[in-house]
CSV table of C-alpha atoms in Angstrom, one decimal:
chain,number,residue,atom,x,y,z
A,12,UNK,CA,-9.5,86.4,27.3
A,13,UNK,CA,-11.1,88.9,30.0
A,14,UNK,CA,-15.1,89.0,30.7
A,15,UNK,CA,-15.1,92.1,27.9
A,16,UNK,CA,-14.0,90.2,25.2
A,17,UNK,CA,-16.5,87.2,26.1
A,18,UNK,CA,-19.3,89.8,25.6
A,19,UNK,CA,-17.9,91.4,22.9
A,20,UNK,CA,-19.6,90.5,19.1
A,21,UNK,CA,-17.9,88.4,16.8
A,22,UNK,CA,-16.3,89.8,13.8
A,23,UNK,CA,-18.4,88.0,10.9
A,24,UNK,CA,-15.1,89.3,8.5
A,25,UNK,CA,-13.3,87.4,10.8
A,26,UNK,CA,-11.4,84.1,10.6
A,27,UNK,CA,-13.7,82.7,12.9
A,28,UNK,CA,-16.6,82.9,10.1
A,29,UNK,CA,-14.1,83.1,6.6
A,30,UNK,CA,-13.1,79.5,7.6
A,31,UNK,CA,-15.9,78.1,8.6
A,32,UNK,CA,-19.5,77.8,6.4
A,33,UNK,CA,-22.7,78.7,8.2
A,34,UNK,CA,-25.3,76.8,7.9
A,35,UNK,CA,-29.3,78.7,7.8
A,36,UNK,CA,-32.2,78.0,7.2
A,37,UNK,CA,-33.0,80.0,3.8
A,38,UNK,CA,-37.0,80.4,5.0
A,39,UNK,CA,-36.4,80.5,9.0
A,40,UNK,CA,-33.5,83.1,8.8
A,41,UNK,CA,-32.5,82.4,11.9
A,42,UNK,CA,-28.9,83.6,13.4
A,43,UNK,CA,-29.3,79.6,15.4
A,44,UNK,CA,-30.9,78.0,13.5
A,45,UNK,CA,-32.5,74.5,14.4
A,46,UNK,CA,-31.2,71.8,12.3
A,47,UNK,CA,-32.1,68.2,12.7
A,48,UNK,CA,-29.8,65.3,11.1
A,49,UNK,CA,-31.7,62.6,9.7
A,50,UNK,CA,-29.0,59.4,9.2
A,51,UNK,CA,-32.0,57.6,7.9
A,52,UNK,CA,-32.4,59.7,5.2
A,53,UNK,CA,-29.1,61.1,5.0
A,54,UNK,CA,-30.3,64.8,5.2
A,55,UNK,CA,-29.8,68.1,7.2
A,56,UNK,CA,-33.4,69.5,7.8
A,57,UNK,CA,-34.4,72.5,9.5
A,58,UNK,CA,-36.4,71.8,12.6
A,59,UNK,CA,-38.9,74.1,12.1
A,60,UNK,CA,-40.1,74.4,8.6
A,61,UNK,CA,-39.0,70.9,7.7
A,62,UNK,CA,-37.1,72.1,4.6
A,63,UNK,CA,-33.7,70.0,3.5
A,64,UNK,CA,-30.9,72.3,3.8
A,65,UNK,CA,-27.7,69.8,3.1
A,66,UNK,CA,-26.8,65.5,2.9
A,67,UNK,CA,-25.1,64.3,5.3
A,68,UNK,CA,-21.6,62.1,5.0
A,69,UNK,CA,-21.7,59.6,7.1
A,70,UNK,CA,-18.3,58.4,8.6
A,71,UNK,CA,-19.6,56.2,11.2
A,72,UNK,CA,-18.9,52.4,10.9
A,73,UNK,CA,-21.1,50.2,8.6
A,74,UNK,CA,-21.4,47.6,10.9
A,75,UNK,CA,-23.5,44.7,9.2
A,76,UNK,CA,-24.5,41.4,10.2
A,77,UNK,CA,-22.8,38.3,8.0
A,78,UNK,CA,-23.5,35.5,9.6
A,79,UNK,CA,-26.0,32.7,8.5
A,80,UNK,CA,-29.1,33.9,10.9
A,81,UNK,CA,-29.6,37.4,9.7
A,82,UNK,CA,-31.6,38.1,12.8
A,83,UNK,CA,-28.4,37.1,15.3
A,84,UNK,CA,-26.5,39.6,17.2
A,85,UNK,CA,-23.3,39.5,15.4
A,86,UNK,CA,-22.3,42.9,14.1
A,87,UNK,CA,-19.2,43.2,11.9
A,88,UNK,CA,-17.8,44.8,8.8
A,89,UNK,CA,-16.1,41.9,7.1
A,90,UNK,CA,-17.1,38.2,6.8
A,91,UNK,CA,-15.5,35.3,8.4
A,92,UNK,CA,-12.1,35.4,8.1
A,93,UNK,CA,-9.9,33.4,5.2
A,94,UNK,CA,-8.4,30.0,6.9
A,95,UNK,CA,-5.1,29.8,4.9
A,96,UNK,CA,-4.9,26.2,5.1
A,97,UNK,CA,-8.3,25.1,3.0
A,98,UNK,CA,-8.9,25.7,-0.4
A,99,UNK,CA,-10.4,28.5,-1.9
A,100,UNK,CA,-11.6,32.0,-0.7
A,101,UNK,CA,-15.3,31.1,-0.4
A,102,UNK,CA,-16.1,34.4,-2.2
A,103,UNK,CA,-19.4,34.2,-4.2
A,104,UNK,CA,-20.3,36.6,-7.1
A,105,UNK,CA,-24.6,37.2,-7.3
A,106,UNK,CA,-25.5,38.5,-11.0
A,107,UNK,CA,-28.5,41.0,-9.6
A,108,UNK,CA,-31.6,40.3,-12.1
A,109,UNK,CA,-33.9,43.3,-12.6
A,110,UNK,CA,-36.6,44.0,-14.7
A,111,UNK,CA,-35.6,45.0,-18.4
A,112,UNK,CA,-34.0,43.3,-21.4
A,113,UNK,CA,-31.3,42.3,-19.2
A,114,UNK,CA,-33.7,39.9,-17.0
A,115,UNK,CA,-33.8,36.7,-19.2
A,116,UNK,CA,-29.7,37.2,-19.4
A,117,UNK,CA,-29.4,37.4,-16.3
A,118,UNK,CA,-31.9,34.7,-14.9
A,119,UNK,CA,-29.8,32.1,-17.6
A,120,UNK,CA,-26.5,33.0,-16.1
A,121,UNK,CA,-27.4,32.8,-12.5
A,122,UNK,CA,-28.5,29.3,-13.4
A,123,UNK,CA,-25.5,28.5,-15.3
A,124,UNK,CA,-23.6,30.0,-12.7
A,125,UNK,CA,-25.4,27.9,-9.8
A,126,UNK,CA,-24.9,24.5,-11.3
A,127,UNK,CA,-21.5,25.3,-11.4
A,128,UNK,CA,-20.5,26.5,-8.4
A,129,UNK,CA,-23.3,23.5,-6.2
A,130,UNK,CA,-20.8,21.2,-8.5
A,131,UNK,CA,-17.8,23.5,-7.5
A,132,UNK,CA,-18.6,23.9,-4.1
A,133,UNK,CA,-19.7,19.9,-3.0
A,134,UNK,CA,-16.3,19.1,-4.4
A,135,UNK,CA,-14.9,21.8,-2.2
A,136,UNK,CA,-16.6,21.3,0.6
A,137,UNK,CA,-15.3,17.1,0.4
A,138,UNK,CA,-11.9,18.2,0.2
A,139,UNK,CA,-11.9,20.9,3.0
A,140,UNK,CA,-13.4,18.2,5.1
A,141,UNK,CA,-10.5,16.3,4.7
A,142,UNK,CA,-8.1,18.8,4.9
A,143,UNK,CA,-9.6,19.9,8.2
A,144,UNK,CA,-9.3,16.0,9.7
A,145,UNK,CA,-6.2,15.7,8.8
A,146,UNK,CA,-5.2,19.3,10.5
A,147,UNK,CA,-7.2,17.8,14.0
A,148,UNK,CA,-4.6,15.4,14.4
A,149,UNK,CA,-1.7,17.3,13.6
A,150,UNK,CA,-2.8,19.6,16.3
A,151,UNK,CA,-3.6,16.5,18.9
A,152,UNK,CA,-0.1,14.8,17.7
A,153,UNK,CA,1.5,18.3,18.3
A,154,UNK,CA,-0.3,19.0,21.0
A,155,UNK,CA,0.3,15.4,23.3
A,156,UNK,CA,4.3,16.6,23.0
A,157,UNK,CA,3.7,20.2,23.8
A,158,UNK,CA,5.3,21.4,20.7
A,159,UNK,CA,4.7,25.2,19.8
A,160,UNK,CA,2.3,26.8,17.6
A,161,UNK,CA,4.9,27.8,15.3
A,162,UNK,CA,5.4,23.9,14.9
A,163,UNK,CA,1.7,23.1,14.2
A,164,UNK,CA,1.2,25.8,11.7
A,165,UNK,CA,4.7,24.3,9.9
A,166,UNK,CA,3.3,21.0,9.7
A,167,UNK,CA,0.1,21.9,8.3
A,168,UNK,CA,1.7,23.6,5.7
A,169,UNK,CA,4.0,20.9,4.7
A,170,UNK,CA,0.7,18.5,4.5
A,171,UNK,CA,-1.0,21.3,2.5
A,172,UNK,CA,1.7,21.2,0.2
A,173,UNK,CA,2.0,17.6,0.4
A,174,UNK,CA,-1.8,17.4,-0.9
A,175,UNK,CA,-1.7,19.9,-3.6
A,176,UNK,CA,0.9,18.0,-4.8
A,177,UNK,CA,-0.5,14.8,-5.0
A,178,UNK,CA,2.0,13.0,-2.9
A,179,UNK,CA,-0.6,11.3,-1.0
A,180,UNK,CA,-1.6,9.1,-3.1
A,181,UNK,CA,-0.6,5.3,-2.0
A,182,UNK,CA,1.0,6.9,1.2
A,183,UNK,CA,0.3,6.0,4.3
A,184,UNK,CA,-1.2,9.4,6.0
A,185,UNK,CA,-0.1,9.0,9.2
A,186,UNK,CA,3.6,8.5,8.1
A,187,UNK,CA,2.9,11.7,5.9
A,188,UNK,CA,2.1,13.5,9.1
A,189,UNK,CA,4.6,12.1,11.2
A,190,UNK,CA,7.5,13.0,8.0
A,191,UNK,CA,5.9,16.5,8.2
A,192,UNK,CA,6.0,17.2,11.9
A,193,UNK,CA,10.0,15.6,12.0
A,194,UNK,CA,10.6,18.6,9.3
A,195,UNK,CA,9.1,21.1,11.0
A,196,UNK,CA,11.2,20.3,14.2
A,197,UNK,CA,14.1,20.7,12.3
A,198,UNK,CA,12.9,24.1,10.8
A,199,UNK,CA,12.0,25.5,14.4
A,200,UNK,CA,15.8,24.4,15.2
A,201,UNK,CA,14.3,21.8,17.8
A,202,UNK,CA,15.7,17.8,17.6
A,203,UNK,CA,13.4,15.0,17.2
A,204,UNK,CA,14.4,11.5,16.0
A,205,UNK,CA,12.8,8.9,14.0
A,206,UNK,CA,11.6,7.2,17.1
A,207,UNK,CA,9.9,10.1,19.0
A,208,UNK,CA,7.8,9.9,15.5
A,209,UNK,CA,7.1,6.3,16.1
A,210,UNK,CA,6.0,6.3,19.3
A,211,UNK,CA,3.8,9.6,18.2
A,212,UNK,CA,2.3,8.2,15.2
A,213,UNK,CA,2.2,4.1,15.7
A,214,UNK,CA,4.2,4.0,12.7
A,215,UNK,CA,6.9,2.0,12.1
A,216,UNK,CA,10.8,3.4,11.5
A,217,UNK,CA,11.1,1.7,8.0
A,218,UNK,CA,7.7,3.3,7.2
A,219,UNK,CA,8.6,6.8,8.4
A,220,UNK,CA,12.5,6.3,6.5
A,221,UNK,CA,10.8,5.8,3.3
A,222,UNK,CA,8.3,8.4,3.8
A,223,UNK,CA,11.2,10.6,4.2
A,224,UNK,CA,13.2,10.0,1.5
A,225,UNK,CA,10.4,10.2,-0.4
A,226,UNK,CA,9.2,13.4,0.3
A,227,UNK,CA,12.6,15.1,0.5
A,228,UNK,CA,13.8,13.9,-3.1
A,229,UNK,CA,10.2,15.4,-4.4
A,230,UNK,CA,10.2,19.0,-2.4
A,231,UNK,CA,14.3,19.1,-3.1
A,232,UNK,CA,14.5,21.2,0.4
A,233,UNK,CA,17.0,21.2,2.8
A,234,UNK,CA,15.7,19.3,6.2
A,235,UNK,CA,18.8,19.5,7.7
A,236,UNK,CA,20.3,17.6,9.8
A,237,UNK,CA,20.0,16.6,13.7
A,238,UNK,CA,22.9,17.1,16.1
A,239,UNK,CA,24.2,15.2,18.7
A,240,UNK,CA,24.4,18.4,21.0
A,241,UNK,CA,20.9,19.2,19.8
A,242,UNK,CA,19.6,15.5,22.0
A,243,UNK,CA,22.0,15.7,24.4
A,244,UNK,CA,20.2,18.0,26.8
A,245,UNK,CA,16.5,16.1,26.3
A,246,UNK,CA,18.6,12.9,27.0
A,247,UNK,CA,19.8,14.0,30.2
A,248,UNK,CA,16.7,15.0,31.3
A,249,UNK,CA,15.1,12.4,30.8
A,250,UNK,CA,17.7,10.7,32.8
A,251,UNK,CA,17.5,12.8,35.6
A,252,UNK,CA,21.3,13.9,35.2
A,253,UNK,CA,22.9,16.9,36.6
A,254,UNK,CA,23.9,19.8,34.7
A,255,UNK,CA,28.0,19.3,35.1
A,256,UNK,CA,27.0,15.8,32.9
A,257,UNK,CA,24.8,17.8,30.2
A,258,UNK,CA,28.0,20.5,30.1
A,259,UNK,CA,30.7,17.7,29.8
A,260,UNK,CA,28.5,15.6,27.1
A,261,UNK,CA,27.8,18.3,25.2
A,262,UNK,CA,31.7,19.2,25.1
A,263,UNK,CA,32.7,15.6,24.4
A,264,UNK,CA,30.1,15.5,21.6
A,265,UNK,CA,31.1,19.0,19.9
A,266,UNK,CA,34.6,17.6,19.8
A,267,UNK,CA,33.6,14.2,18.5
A,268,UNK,CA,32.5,16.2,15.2
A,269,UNK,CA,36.2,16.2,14.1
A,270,UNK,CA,37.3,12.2,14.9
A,271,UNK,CA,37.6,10.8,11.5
A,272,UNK,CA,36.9,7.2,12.9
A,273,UNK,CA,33.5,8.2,14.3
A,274,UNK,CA,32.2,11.0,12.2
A,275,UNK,CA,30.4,9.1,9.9
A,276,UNK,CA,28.1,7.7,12.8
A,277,UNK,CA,24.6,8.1,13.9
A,278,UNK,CA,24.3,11.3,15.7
A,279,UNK,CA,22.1,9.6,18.5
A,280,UNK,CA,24.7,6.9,19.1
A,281,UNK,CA,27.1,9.8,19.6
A,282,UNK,CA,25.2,11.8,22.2
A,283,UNK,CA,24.2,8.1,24.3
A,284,UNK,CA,27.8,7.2,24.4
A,285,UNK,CA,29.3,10.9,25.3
A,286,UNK,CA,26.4,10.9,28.2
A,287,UNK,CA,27.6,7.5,29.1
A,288,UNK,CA,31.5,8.3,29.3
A,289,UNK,CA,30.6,12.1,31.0
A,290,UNK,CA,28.4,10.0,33.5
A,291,UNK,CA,31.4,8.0,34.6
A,292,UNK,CA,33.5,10.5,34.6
A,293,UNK,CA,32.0,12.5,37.4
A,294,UNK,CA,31.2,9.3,39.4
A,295,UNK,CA,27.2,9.1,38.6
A,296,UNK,CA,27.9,5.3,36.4
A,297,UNK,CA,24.5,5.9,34.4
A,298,UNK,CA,23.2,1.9,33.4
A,299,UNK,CA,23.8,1.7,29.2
A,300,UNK,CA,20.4,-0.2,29.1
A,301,UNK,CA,19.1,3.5,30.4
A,302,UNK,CA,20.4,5.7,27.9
A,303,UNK,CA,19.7,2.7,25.4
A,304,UNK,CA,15.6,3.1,26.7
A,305,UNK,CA,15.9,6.5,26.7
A,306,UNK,CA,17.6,7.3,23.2
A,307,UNK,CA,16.4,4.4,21.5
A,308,UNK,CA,19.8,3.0,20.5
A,309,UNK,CA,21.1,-0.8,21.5
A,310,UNK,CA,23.4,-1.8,23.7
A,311,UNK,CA,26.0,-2.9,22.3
A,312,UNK,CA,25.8,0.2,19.7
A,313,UNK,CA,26.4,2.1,22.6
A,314,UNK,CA,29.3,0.6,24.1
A,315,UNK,CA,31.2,0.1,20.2
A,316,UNK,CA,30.3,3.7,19.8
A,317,UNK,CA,32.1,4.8,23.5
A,318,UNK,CA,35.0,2.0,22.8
A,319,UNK,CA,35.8,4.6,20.0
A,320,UNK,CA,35.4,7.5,22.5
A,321,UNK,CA,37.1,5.9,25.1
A,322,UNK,CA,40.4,5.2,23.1
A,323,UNK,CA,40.6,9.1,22.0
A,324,UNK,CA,40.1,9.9,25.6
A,325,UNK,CA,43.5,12.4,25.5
A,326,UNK,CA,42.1,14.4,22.6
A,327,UNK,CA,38.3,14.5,24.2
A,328,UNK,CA,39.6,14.9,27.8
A,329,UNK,CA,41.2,18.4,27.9
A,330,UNK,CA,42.3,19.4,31.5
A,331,UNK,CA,40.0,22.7,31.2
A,332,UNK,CA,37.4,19.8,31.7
A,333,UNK,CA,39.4,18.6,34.7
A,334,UNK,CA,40.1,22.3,35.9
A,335,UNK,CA,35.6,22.9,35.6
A,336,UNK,CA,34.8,20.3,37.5
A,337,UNK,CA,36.7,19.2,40.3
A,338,UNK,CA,35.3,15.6,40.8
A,339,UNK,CA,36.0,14.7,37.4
A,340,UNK,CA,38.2,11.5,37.1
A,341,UNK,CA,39.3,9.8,34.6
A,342,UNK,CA,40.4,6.6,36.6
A,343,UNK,CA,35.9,6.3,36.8
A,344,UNK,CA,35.5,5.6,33.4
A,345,UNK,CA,35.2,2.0,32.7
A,346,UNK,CA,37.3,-0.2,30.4
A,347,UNK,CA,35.3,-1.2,27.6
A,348,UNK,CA,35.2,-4.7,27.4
A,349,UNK,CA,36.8,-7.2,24.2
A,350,UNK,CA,34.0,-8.3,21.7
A,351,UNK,CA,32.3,-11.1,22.6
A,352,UNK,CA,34.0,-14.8,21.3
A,353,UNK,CA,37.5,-12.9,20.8
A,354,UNK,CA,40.6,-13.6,22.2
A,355,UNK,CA,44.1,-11.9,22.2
A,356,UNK,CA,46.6,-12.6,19.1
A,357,UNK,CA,48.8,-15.6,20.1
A,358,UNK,CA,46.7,-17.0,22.9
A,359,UNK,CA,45.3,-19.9,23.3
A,360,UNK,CA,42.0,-21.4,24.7
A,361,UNK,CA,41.9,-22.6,28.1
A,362,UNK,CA,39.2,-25.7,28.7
A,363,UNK,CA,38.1,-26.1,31.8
């Protein structure tokens, strides 16, 4: 646009002014006319004569002040917001009493409606507190084992439930928390065993066993089930065991799945004996009364359990494992040892 056409007139049959409204004062008549917006009021007014012209729409934020202290410095256009895991909204509903018929109405529901809801809300406000104890030390228990938000929020979920349901009646509420953390593990695809719940909630296995069952036969979900390969890595780690053990366990223990003869067994008893035969097997001899410490199994649980192991060593022993990992032997791996106060068929006792 040249310097002309800035000087030139506008059109007032032109789009400019057929799609757009001009605003005048009707007194003033002026071609700019001075108009003053009043948000208090909610008005256009002309600046010079004071006359209203137009209301104004406002589309600014309402921002409002909801907490307790009016007079605090807290401006926002919603309330606090809804914590999923209490009870109840916390939404009250104010009948407005004004002058009129409708007064006395009004003034007897509001006091109907107030005896309810103090009633109502005391009730309330006992069972949140509760609730909210409870949640503090799923968050501390979750917390002391670094487990992930995802975990916590499970867990209080499942306790939620558990309350609502009136399943804690006669429980013990620690074992209730410790049941709902072990099911949230599983649900986040992460291993935990009945003694990592012990030694997190002071409770002991029987206890946490029956809260268990009890629990799943009342919810009729499906926990799951832990994995040896799922506690084979945290084993090792714990045992300070390179990462050639980890990859042979975890093999011996995937393959383990199909022996008929050992199957049926305790999937921690399978991980601490394939980390006990992978350990000698590469030379390292881990100490059974380690992995026992460590996983929480016995002894002698541990060596029946790699007697089994040991005796389907051609089926578990491939030679890709020998062909990975060069200082693999199987000459290293110890015989396991006759059960104590046998002897072989036909022999006879020697006395000394």
């Amino acid at each position: 646009m040249t310097k002309a056409d800035d000087q030139k007139p506008l059109d007032r049959n032109g789009p400019e002014f057929r799609w757009s409204a001009a605003l005048k004062c009707p007194h003033c008549r002026d071609e700019v006319p001075n108009l003053v917006e009043d948000f208090a009021s909610g008005d256009y007014i002309c600046g010079d004569c004071g006359l209203v012209l137009d209301y104004i729409i406002d589309t600014r934020p309402e921002w409002r002040t909801f907490t307790n202290d009016e007079r605090g410095d807290d401006p926002s256009r919603v309330g606090n917001a809804a914590n999923p895991f209490l009870v109840g909204t916390h939404l009250d509903t104010v009948i407005v009493q004004r002058d009129g018929r409708s007064y006395e109405l009004a003034r007897d529901l509001n006091h109907t409606q107030n005896s309810n809801r103090t009633h109502e809300r005391t009730l309330a406000q006992r069972h949140d507190h509760n609730l909210v104890q409870a949640y503090k030390e799923i968050t501390t228990l979750c917390e002391s084992y670094d487990m992930p938000r995802s975990t916590i929020a499970i867990t209080k979920q499942l306790y939620k439930r558990a309350e609502k349901e009136n399943l804690l009646q006669g429980k013990n509420n620690k074992a209730i928390i410790g049941v709902c953390i072990f099911i949230a593990r599983r649900r986040d695809n992460a291993s935990l065993t009945f003694k990592d719940i012990c030694a997190l909630t002071k409770v002991n296995r029987k206890e946490i066993a029956r809260t268990f069952k009890f629990l799943k036969s009342k919810w009729d979900m499906d926990t799951g089930t832990t994995s040896s390969n799922d506690l084979i890595t945290r084993f090792c780690a714990n045992l300070n065991l390179d990462q050639d053990t980890r990859r042979i366990a975890d093999i011996l223990a995937q393959r383990a799945k199909d022996m008929d003869n050992i199957s049926g067994k305790n999937p921690v008893s399978i991980a601490s004996a394939c980390i006990y035969l992978s350990s000698h097997l590469l030379g390292c001899g881990c100490n059974p009364k380690a992995i026992s410490d460590i996983a929480g199994v016995n002894e002698t649980t541990i060596r029946a359990t790699y007697k089994i192991l040991h005796a389907n060593c051609k089926g578990l022993l491939t030679p890709d494992i020998f062909a990975s990992t060069p200082k693999a032997n199987e000459d290293n791996l110890p015989i396991p040892s006759p059960p104590k106060g046998g002897r072989p068929k036909g022999g006879t006792l020697q006395q000394g």
